[in-house]
Every structure is written in structure tokens, then in C-alpha cells.
CSV table of C-alpha atoms in Angstrom, one decimal:
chain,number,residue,atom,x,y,z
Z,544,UNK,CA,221.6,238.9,71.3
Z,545,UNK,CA,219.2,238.3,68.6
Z,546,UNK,CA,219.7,241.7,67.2
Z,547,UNK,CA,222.8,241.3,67.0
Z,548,UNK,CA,222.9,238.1,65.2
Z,549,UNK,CA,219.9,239.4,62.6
Z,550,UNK,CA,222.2,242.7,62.3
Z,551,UNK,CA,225.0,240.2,61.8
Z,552,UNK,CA,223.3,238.4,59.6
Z,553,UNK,CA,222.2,241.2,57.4
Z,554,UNK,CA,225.8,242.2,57.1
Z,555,UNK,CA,226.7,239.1,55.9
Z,556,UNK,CA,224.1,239.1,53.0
Z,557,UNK,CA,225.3,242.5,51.8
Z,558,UNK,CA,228.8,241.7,51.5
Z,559,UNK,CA,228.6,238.3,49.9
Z,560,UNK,CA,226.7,240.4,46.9
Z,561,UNK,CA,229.0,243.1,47.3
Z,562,UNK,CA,231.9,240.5,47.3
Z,563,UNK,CA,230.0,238.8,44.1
Z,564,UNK,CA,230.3,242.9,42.2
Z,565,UNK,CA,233.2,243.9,44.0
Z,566,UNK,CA,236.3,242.4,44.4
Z,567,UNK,CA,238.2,244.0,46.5
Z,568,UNK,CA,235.8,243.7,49.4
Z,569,UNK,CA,236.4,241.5,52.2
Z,570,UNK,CA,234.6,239.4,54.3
Z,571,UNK,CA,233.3,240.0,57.7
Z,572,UNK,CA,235.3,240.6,61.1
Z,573,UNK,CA,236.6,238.0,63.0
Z,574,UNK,CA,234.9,239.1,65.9
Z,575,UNK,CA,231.7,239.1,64.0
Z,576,UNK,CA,232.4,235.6,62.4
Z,577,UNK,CA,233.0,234.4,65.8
Z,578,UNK,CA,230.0,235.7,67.3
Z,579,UNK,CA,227.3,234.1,64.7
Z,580,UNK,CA,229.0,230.9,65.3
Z,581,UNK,CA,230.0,229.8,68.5
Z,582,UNK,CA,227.3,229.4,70.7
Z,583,UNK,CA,227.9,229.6,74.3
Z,584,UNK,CA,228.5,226.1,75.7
Z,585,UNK,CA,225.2,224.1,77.7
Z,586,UNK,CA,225.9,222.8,81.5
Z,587,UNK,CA,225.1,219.7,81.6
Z,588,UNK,CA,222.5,219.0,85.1
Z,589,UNK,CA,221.4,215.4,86.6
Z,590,UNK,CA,218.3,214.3,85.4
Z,591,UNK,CA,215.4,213.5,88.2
Z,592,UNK,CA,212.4,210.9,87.9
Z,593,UNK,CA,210.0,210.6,90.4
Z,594,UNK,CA,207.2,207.9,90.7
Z,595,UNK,CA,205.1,206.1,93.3
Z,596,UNK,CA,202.0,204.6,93.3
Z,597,UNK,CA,199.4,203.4,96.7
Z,598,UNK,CA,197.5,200.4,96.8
Z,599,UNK,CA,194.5,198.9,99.3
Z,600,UNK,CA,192.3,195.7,99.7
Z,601,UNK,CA,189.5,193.8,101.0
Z,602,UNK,CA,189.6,190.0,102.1
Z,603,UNK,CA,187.6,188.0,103.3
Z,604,UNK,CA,188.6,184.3,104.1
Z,605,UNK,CA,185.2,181.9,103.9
Z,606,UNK,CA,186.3,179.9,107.3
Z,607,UNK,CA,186.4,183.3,108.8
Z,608,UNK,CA,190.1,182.9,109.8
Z,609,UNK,CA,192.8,185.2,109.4
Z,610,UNK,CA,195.9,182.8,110.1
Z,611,UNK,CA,194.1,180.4,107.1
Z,612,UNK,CA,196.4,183.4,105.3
Z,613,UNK,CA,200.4,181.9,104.9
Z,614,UNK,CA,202.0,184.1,102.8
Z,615,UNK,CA,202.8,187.7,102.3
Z,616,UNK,CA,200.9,190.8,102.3
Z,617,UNK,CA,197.2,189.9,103.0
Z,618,UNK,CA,197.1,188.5,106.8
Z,619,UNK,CA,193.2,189.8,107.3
Z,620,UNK,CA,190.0,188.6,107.3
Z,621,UNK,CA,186.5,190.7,106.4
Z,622,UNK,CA,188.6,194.2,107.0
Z,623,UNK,CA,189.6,197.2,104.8
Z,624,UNK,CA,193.3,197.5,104.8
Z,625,UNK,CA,196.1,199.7,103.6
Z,626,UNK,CA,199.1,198.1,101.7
Z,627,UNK,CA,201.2,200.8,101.3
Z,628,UNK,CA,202.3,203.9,99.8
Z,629,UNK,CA,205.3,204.1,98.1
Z,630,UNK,CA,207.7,206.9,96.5
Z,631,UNK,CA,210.7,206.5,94.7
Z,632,UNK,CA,213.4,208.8,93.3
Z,633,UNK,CA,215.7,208.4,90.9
Z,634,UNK,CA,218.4,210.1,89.7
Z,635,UNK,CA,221.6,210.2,87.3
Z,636,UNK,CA,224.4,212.3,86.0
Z,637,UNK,CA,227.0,211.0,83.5
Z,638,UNK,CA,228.2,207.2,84.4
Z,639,UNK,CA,226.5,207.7,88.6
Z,640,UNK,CA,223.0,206.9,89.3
Z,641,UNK,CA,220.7,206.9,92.6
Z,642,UNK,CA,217.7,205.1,93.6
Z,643,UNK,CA,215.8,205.8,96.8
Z,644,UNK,CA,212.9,204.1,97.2
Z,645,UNK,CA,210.6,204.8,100.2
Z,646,UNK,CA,207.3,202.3,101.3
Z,647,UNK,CA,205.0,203.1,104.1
Z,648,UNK,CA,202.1,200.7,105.1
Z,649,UNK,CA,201.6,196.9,106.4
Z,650,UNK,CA,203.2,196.1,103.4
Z,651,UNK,CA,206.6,197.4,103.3
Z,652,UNK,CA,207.1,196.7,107.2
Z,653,UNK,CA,206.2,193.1,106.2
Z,654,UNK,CA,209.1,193.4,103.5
Z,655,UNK,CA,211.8,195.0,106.1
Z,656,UNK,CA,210.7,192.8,109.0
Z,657,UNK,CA,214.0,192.7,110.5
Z,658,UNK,CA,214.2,196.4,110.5
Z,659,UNK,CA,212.6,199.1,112.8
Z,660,UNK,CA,211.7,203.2,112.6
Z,661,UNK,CA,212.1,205.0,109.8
Z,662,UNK,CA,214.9,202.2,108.2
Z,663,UNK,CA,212.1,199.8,107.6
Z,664,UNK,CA,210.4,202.4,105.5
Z,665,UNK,CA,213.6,201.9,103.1
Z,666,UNK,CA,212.5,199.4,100.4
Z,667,UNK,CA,215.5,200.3,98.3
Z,668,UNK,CA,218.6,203.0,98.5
Z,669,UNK,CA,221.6,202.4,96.0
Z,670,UNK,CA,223.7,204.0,94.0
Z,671,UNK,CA,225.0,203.1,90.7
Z,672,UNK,CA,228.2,203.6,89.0
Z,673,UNK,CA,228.2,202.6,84.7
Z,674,UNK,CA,232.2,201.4,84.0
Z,675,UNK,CA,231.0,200.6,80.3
Z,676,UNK,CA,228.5,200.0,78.7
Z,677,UNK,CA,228.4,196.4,79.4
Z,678,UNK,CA,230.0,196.9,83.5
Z,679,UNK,CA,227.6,198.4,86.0
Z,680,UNK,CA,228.1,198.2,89.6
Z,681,UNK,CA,225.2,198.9,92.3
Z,682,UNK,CA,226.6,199.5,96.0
Z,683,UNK,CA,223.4,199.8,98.8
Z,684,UNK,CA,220.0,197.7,99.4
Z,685,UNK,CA,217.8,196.4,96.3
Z,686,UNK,CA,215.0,194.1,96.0
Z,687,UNK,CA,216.1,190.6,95.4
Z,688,UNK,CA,216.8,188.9,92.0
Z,689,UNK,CA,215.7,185.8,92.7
Z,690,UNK,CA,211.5,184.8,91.7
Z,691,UNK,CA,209.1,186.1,89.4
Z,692,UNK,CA,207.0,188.3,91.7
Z,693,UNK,CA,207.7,191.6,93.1
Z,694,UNK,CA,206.9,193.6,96.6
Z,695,UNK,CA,205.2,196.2,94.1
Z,696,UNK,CA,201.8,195.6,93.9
Z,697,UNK,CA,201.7,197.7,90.7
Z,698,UNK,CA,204.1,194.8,89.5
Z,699,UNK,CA,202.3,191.6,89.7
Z,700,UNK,CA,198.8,190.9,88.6
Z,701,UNK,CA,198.1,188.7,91.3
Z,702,UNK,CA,197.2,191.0,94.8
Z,703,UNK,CA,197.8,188.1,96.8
Z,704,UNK,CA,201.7,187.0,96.8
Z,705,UNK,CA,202.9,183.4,96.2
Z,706,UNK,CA,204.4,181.2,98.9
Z,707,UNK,CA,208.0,181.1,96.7
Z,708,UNK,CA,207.9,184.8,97.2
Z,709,UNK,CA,207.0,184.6,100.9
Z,710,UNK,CA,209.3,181.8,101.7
Z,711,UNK,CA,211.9,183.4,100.1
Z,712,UNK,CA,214.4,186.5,100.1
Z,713,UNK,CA,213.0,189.7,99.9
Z,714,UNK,CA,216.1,192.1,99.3
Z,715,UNK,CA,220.1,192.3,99.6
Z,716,UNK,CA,222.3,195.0,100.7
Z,717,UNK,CA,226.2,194.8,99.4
Z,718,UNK,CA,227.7,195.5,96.4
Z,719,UNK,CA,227.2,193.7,93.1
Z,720,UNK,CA,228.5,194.1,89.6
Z,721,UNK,CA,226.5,193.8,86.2
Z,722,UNK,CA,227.6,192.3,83.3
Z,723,UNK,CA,225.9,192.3,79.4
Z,724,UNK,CA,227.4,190.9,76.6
Z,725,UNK,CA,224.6,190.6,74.2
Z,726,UNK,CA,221.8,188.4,75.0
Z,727,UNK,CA,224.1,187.3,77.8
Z,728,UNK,CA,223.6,188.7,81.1
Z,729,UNK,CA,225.8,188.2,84.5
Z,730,UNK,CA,225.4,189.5,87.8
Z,731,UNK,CA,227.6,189.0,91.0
Z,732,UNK,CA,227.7,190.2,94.2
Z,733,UNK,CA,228.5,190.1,98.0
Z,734,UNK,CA,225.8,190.8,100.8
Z,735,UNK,CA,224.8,191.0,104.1
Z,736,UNK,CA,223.0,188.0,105.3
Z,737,UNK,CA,219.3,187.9,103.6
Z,738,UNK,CA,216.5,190.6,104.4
Z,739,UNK,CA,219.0,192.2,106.5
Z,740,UNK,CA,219.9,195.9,105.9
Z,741,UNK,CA,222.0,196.2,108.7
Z,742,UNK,CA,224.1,192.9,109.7
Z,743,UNK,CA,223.7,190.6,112.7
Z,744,UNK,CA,226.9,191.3,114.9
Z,745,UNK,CA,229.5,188.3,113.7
Z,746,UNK,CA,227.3,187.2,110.7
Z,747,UNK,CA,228.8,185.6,107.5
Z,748,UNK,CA,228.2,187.7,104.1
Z,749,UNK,CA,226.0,185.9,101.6
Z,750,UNK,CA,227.1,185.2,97.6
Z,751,UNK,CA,224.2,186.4,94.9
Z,752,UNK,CA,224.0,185.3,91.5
Z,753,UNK,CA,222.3,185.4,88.5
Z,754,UNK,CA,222.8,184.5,84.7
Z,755,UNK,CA,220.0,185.8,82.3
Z,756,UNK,CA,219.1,185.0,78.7
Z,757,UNK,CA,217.2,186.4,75.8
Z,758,UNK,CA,216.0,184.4,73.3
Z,759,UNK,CA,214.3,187.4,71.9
Z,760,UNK,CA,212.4,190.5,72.8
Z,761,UNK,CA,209.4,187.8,73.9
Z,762,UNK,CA,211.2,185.2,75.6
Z,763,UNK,CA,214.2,185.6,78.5
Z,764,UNK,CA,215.3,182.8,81.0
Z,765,UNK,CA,216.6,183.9,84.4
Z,766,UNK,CA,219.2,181.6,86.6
Z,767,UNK,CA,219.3,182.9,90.2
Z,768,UNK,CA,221.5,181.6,93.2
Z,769,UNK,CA,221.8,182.6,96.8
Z,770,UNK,CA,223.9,181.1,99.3
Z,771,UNK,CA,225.2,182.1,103.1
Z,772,UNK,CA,224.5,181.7,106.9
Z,773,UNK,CA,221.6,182.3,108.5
Z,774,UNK,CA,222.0,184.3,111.2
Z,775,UNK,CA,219.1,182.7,113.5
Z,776,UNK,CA,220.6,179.0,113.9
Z,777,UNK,CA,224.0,179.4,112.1
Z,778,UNK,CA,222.3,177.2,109.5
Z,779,UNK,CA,224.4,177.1,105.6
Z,780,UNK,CA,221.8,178.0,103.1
Z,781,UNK,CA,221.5,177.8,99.5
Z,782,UNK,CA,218.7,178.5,97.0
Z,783,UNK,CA,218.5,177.7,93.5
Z,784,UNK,CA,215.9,179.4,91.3
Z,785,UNK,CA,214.9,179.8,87.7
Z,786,UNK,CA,212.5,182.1,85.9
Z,787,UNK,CA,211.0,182.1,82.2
Z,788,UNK,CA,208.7,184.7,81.1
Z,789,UNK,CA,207.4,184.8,77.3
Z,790,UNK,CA,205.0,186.1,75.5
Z,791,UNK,CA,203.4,184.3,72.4
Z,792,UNK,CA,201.0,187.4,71.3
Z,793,UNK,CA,199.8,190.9,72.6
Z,794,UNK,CA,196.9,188.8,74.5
Z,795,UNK,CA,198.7,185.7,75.7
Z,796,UNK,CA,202.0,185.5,78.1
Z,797,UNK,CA,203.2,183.4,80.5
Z,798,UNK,CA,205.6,182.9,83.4
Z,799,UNK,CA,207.3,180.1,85.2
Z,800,UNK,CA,209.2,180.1,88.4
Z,801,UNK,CA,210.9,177.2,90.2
Z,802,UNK,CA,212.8,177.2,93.2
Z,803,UNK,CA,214.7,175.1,95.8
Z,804,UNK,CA,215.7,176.1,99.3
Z,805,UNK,CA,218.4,173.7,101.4
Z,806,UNK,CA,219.9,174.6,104.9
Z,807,UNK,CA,222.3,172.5,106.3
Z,808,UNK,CA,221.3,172.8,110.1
Z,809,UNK,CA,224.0,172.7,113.3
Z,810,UNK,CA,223.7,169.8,115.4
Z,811,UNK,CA,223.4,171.8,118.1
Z,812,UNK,CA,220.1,174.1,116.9
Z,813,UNK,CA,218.9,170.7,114.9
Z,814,UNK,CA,215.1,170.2,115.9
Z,815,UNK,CA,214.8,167.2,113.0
Z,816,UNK,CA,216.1,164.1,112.0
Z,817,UNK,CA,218.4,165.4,109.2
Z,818,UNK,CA,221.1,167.7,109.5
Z,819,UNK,CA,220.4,168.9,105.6
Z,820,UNK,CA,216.3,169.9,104.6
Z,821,UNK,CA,215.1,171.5,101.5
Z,822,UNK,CA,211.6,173.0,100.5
Z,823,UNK,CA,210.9,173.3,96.8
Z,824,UNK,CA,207.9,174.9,94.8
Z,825,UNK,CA,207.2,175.5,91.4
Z,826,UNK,CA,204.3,177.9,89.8
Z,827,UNK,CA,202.7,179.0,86.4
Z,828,UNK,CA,201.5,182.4,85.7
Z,829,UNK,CA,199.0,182.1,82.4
Z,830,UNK,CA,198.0,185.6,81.2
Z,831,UNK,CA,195.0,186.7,79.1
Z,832,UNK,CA,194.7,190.4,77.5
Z,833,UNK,CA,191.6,190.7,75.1
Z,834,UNK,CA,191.8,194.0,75.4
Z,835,UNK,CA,194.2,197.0,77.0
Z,836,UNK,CA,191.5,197.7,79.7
Z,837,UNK,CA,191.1,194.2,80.8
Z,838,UNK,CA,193.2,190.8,81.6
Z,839,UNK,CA,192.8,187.7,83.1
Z,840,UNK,CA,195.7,185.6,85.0
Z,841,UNK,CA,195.9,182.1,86.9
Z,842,UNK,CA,198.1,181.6,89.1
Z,843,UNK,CA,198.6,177.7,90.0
Z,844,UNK,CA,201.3,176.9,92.5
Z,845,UNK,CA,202.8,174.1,94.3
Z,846,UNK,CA,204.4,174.3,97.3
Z,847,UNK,CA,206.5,171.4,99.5
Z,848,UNK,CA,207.8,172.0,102.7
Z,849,UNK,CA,208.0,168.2,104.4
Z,850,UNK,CA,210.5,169.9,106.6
Z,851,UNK,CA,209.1,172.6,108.0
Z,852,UNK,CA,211.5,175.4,106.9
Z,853,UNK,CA,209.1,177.9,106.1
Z,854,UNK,CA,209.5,181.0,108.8
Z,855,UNK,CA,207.2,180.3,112.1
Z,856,UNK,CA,204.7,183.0,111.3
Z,857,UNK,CA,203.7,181.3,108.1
Z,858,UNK,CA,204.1,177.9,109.5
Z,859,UNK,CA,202.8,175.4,107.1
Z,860,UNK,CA,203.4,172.5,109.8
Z,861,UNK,CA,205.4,170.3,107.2
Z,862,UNK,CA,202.5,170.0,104.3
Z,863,UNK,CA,202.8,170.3,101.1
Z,864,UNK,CA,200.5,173.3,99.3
Z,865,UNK,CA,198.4,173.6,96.3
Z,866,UNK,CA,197.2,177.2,95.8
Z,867,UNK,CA,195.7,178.0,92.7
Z,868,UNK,CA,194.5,182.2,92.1
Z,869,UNK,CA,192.5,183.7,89.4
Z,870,UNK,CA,192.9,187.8,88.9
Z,871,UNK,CA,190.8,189.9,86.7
Z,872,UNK,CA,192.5,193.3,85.8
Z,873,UNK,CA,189.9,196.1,85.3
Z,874,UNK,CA,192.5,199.0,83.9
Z,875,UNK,CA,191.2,202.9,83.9
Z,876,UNK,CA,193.8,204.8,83.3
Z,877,UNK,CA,196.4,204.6,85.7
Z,878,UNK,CA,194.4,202.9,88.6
Z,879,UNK,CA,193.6,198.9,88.4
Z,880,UNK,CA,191.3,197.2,90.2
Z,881,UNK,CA,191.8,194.1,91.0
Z,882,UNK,CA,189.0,191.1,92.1
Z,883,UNK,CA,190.6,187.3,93.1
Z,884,UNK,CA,189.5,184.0,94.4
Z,885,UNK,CA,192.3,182.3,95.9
Z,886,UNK,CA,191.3,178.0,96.5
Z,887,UNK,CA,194.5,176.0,98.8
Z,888,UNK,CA,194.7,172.5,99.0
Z,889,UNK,CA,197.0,170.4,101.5
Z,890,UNK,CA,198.6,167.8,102.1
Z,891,UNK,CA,197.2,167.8,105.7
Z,892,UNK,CA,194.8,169.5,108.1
Z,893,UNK,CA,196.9,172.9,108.3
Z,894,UNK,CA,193.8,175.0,107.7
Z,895,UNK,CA,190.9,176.0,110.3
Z,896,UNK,CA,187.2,175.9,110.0
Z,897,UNK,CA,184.1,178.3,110.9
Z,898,UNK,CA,183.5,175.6,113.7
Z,899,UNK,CA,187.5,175.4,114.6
Z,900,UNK,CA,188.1,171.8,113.4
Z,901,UNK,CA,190.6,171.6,111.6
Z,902,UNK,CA,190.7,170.7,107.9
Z,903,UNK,CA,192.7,170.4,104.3
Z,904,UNK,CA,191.2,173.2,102.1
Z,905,UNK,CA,190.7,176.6,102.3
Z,906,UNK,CA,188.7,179.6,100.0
Z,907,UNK,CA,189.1,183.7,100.1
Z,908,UNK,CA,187.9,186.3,98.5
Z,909,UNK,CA,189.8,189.7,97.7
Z,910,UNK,CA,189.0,193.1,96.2
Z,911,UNK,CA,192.1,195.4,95.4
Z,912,UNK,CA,192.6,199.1,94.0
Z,913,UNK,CA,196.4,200.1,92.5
Z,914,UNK,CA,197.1,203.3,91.2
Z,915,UNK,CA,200.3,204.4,90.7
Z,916,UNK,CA,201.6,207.5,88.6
């Protein structure tokens, strides 16, 4: 091919001078014309990205108790312990797009706790379908909307998780649609009931919602609603939440997250005085970056559940929680390491002691590695 199209080329040169002495020569064949200048055409192929990352941890709780632990992820005390490994795919081809993202550890059966086998190892599986550019709708199971942190260690840069995000969804599976006009952003959708990939025989579908914000490239705002039945006690949930993230300079951001949970319980599964309770929390995320290989953030939270809502296995037996966490981020490359001091206050004696009294406060320690690629 190439020797043709120098030859061809060469041709051409010689008869535009002849042309310019002569001028009764013509120009070159069709044929050859066509050749030099329509390229054969490219088949277009779906592009492919594929990602993961693994993460592990030390903790050790200083009343030597593993249940003084409440929220997500870090149930242990003085033991080396896998979070998890995770892999994800994703793929696209013209308007259509596919996620599949797989997790395998303590940490992702912890996220899919109503699930079992090789289904609970499904963090995420959707597929995506681009109407316009400002339409998208997203058909299978994705991590929820609603608070600031995420099930991806590699994510947050606190190890340990917060109590909003333990207290509260953990992923949907429906069909939503997407919506940007601007610095506008709308998303709606319909869902089985929450944390549930596959529904509850007879359950109701749960409504999600979010509007979102941006002030800027710095600053966004994030509005997020979800509302159903829960399948356990029939009870009529809702939960409000809103999240602001900014970001005044390269070494200083922070983050906000508020969040309300209400379930309007049955008389007949009604273990309280009200048919209506609520639990409510609110945190700030301060971040520090003097440098790209090092950061700093504080994590102060605090957490009211007077009404005992939180799940059973993270009872906080009606108290109200003040859990402040400090994180260092030591960054080489693509691993992190990760130290923490986590200190909890409450409202009452929730906690338990080296000598097993029982008491209001509580310290641990953690160590963490992240690497993801």
C-alpha cells in the first residue's frame, strides 16, 4: 500500500509540472485519485477500563472489647484483618455503558449483608444507556447516593466508617434516570426495598432522589431523599440527607453531611411508645494537605438515636454518640497508609470496660494499608 501511494504520489508531482509546460496533459486517473484519498473506513470497538485496589488493618480497642466497635467495617480488636479486594470493570460503546464491580473480604459481605454466595460479592452491576447529553438512565445495583462516605476504602480518608454511613443505605437496585442542565443536576429512580438486590417476596419498591448543585468547580451541594417499606416490620421510612463538599485551597477542604432517618412503625410490630421515631446525625470532615504525600483529616460526628432505630448488631441502646477521628495519610505512590485514633463519647453507659463495667467513653487505635491501581 505504501508503494503504491509514494508511486502515486510521484505521479502526481510529474504531471502537475508537466501540466504547468504542457497543456494538453491531463490529470491523473480516477482510480488513482481515488485511491490516495479515501482511506478505508475505522471500526469503531467498545472501550474497556479495569481498576481495583485491596485494603487491610490493625485495631486495637484500649478496653480490649470488640463490640465497643458500632459501625461499619472494623468489628476487631488487637487482630490483623482483611477488608477486601475489589475489581471493577467498565465498559462503553456509543450511548451504552457497563459497570461490574466485584468485592471479596469482611468488607463487602458487610455491605451485601442481605445477600449470600457469590451475589454478595456484587458491590455494583449496571448498565447505562446516554439519551442526550443531559438524559442518562442506569438500570441494575449501584452504591447509594445518599452520605458523604463511600464502601471504597480508597475513597474516604478516614479507615474507620461513620455511624450515618453504617446506619444508613448502603446501595439500590432499580432503574433511575439522570438529569444535567448546567450546574443543575436531577436524579430519580424506583428500587427494590434498601440493601436488597433481590426483593423480599410482597415488598413495596422504594422512591430515590437527589438534586445536586455547583457553585463552582470547588464547591457542590448534594440533596438526597429515600423513602419506602421496610421489609422487616412493614415500617414507612424516609430519610432526608444533605451533603456539601468544598475546597478553599490545594491544602484545605472540607465536607459536611447531615442526615435524618423517620419510620413510621405498625402498631402491631411497635416495641415503643410512638408509632413515628427518627434518628438524626450530623458530621464535619476538615482536610489538611501540606504536601501531595501527606494529609491530615478530622472527622467529628454526632450521632442521636433516642429511639433505638439503629440495626440490632450496632445497637447503640437509645444514646446519643459523639465520635470524633483523626487520620494521617502517608501517600507512596499508589499505596496509603493510613494511622487513626478514634475517641466516642455517650450519652450513657453503652460502652464496656477491661474489668466489664460498663461505662460512657471509649478509645482505639488503627493502622491501615490501601493500594489500589
Amino acid at each position: 500500500m505504501l508503494q503504491k501511494i509514494f508511486a502515486t504520489g510521484i505521479a502526481l508531482s510529474l504531471s502537475t509540472a508537466l501540466f504547468s509546460q504542457t497543456p494538453e496533459t491531463t490529470s491523473p486517473a480516477p482510480a488513482e485519485a481515488a485511491e490516495t484519498s479515501s482511506p478505508e473506513p475505522q471500526e469503531k470497538k467498545p472501550t474497556f477500563t479495569f481498576s481495583g485496589f485491596a485494603d487491610i488493618y490493625y485495631r486495637y480497642d484500649f478496653s480490649k472489647n470488640a463490640s465497643n466497635n458500632r459501625s461499619s467495617f472494623t468489628n476487631s480488636h488487637n487482630s490483623f484483618e482483611l477488608g477486601m479486594a475489589s475489581l471493577k470493570l467498565e465498559s462503553s460503546f456509543g450511548k451504552v455503558g457497563m459497570v461490574a464491580d466485584l468485592g471479596f473480604g469482611k468488607r463487602a459481605q458487610e455491605f451485601s449483608y442481605n445477600e449470600s454466595g457469590i451475589v454478595a460479592s456484587i458491590k455494583q452491576l449496571y448498565i447505562t444507556y446516554a439519551a442526550t447529553d443531559w438524559l442518562k438512565f442506569t438500570g441494575g445495583s449501584w452504591a447509594t447516593h445518599v452520605g458523604y462516605e463511600l464502601v471504597d476504602a480508597p475513597l474516604n480518608r478516614n479507615y474507620s466508617m461513620s455511624y450515618m454511613f453504617s446506619y444508613g443505605p448502603f446501595f439500590h437496585t432499580g432503574v433511575k434516570a439522570d438529569l444535567t442542565f448546567g450546574k443543575h443536576g436531577f436524579m430519580i429512580g424506583i428500587a427494590n426495598p434498601t440493601d436488597y438486590k433481590s426483593a423480599p417476596t410482597d415488598s413495596k419498591k422504594s422512591v430515590i432522589a437527589q438534586y445536586s448543585y455547583a457553585f463552582n468547580d470547588n464547591w457542590k451541594v448534594y440533596l438526597n431523599y429515600v423513602g419506602g417499606t421496610r421489609p422487616a416490620d412493614t415500617a414507612k421510612t424516609d430519610q432526608f440527607d444533605a451533603v456539601i463538599s468544598g475546597k478553599f485551597s490545594d491544602k484545605f477542604s472540607v465536607g459536611f453531611n447531615g442526615s435524618i432517618f423517620r419510620a413510621s412503625i405498625p402498631e402491631v410490630a411497635r416495641s415503643l411508645k410512638d408509632d413515628a421515631q427518627d434518628w438524626w446525625a450530623s458530621a464535619v470532615y476538615l482536610n489538611f494537605d501540606p504536601t501531595t504525600t501527606f494529609g491530615l483529616t478530622l472527622r467529628s460526628e454526632y450521632f442521636n438515636d433516642q429511639n433505638q432505630l439503629a440495626p440490632t448488631s450496632y445497637a447503640t441502646q437509645g444514646a446519643s454518640i459523639w465520635a470524633n477521628t483523626i487520620s494521617a495519610n502517608f501517600r507512596v505512590g499508589n499505596l496509603t497508609i493510613i494511622p487513626e485514633m478514634r475517641f466516642e463519647s455517650a450519652s450513657k453507659d453503652i460502652y464496656t470496660g477491661k474489668d466489664g463495667a460498663e461505662k460512657a467513653g471509649n478509645a482505639s487505635a488503627l493502622l491501615a494499608a490501601v493500594y489500589r491501581f
